[in-house]
Structure formats: structure tokens, C-alpha cells
mmCIF file of C-alpha atoms in Angstrom:
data_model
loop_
_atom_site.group_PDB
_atom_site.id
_atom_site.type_symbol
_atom_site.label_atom_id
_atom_site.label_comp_id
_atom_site.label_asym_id
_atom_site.label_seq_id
_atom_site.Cartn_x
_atom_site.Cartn_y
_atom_site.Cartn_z
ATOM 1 C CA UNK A 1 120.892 79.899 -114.230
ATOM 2 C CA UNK A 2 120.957 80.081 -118.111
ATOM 3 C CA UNK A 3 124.665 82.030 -117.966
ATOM 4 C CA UNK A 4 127.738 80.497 -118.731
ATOM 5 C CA UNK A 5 131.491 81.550 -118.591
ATOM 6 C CA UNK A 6 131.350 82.680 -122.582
ATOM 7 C CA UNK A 7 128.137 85.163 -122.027
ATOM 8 C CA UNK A 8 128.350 85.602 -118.170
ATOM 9 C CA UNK A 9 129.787 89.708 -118.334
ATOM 10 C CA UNK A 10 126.895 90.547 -120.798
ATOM 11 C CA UNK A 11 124.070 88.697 -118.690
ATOM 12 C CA UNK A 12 125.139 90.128 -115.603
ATOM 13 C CA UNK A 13 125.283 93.288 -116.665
ATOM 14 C CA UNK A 14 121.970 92.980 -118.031
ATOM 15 C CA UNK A 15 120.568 92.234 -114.972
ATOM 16 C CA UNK A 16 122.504 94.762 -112.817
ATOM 17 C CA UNK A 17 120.541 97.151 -115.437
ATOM 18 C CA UNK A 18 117.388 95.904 -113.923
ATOM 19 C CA UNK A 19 118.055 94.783 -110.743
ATOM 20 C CA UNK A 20 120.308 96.385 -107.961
ATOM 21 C CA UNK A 21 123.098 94.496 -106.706
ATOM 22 C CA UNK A 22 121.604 94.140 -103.152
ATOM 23 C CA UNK A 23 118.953 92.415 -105.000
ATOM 24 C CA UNK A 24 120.897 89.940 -106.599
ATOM 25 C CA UNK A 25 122.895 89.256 -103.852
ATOM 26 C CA UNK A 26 119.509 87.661 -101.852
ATOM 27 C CA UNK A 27 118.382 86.035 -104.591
ATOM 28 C CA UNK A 28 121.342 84.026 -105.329
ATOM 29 C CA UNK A 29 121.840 82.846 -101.468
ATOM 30 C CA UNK A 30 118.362 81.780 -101.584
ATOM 31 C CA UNK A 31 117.551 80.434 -104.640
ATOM 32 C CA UNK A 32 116.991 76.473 -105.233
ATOM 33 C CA UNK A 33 117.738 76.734 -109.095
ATOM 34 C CA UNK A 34 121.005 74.934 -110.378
ATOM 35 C CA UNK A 35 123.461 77.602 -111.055
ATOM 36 C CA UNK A 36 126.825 75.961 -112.545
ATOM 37 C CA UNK A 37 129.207 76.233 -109.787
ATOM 38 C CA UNK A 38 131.730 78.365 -112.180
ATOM 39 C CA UNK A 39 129.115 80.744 -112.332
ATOM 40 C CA UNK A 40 128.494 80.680 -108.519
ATOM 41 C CA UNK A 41 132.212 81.454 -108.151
ATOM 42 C CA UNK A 42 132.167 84.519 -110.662
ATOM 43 C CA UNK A 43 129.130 85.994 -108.899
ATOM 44 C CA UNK A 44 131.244 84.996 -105.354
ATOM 45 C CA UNK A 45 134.414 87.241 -106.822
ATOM 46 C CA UNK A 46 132.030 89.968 -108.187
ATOM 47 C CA UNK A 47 129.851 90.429 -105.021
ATOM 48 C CA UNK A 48 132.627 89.616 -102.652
ATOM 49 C CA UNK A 49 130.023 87.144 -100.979
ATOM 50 C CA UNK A 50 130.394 83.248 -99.991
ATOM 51 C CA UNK A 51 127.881 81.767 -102.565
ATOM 52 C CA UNK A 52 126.718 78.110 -101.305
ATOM 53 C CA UNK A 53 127.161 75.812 -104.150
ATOM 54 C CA UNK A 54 123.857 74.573 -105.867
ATOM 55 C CA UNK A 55 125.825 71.665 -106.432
ATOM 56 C CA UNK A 56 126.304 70.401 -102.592
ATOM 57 C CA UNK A 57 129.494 72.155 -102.095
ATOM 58 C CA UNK A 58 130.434 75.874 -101.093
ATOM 59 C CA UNK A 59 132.357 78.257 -103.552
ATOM 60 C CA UNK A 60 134.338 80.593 -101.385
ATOM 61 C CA UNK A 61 135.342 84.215 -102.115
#
């Protein structure tokens, strides 16, 4: 939620440290928080997952 495009490789590899990527995955489709939708689309390349836009649109793969 915090990420942006300029710091988004070292957060997510942060949290792939502590998290595995199965993990992340669920959390993202269901969380309510207000990820940025360019984030939602680097998470959608990196997972290879359809990421529903927190901002009432979907970001496709």
C-alpha cells in the first residue's frame, strides 16, 4: 500500500523475504486497502495474476 514505482523492487522483495508468494498472492485479491493501480499492475506482471483494481477498475495481466 505504502510502495511506489521508485521503491517497489526493494519492498517487494522485502516482503517475499518474509512472506511466500502464495501468501501474497491472497492477500492482495482480498485486501480492501488502496493500492495505486501502477502498483496493482506490477504485482499483476510479477505474479502472473488478474489483480482487481482498488480503484474500481481491473488491471489485467
Amino acid at each position: 500500500m505504502f510502495s511506489d514505482y521508485s521503491n517497489y523492487n526493494k519492498n517487494i522483495l522485502f516482503l517475499e523475504d518474509l512472506y511466500c508468494k502464495e501468501t501474497i498472492q491472497r492477500v492482495l485479491s482480498n485486501t480492501f486497502e488502496r493500492i495505486p493501480d501502477d502498483i496493482c499492475q506490477l504485482l499483476a506482471k510479477r505474479y502472473h495474476i488478474r489483480v482487481k483494481s482498488k480503484f474500481n477498475k481491473n488491471v489485467y495481466l
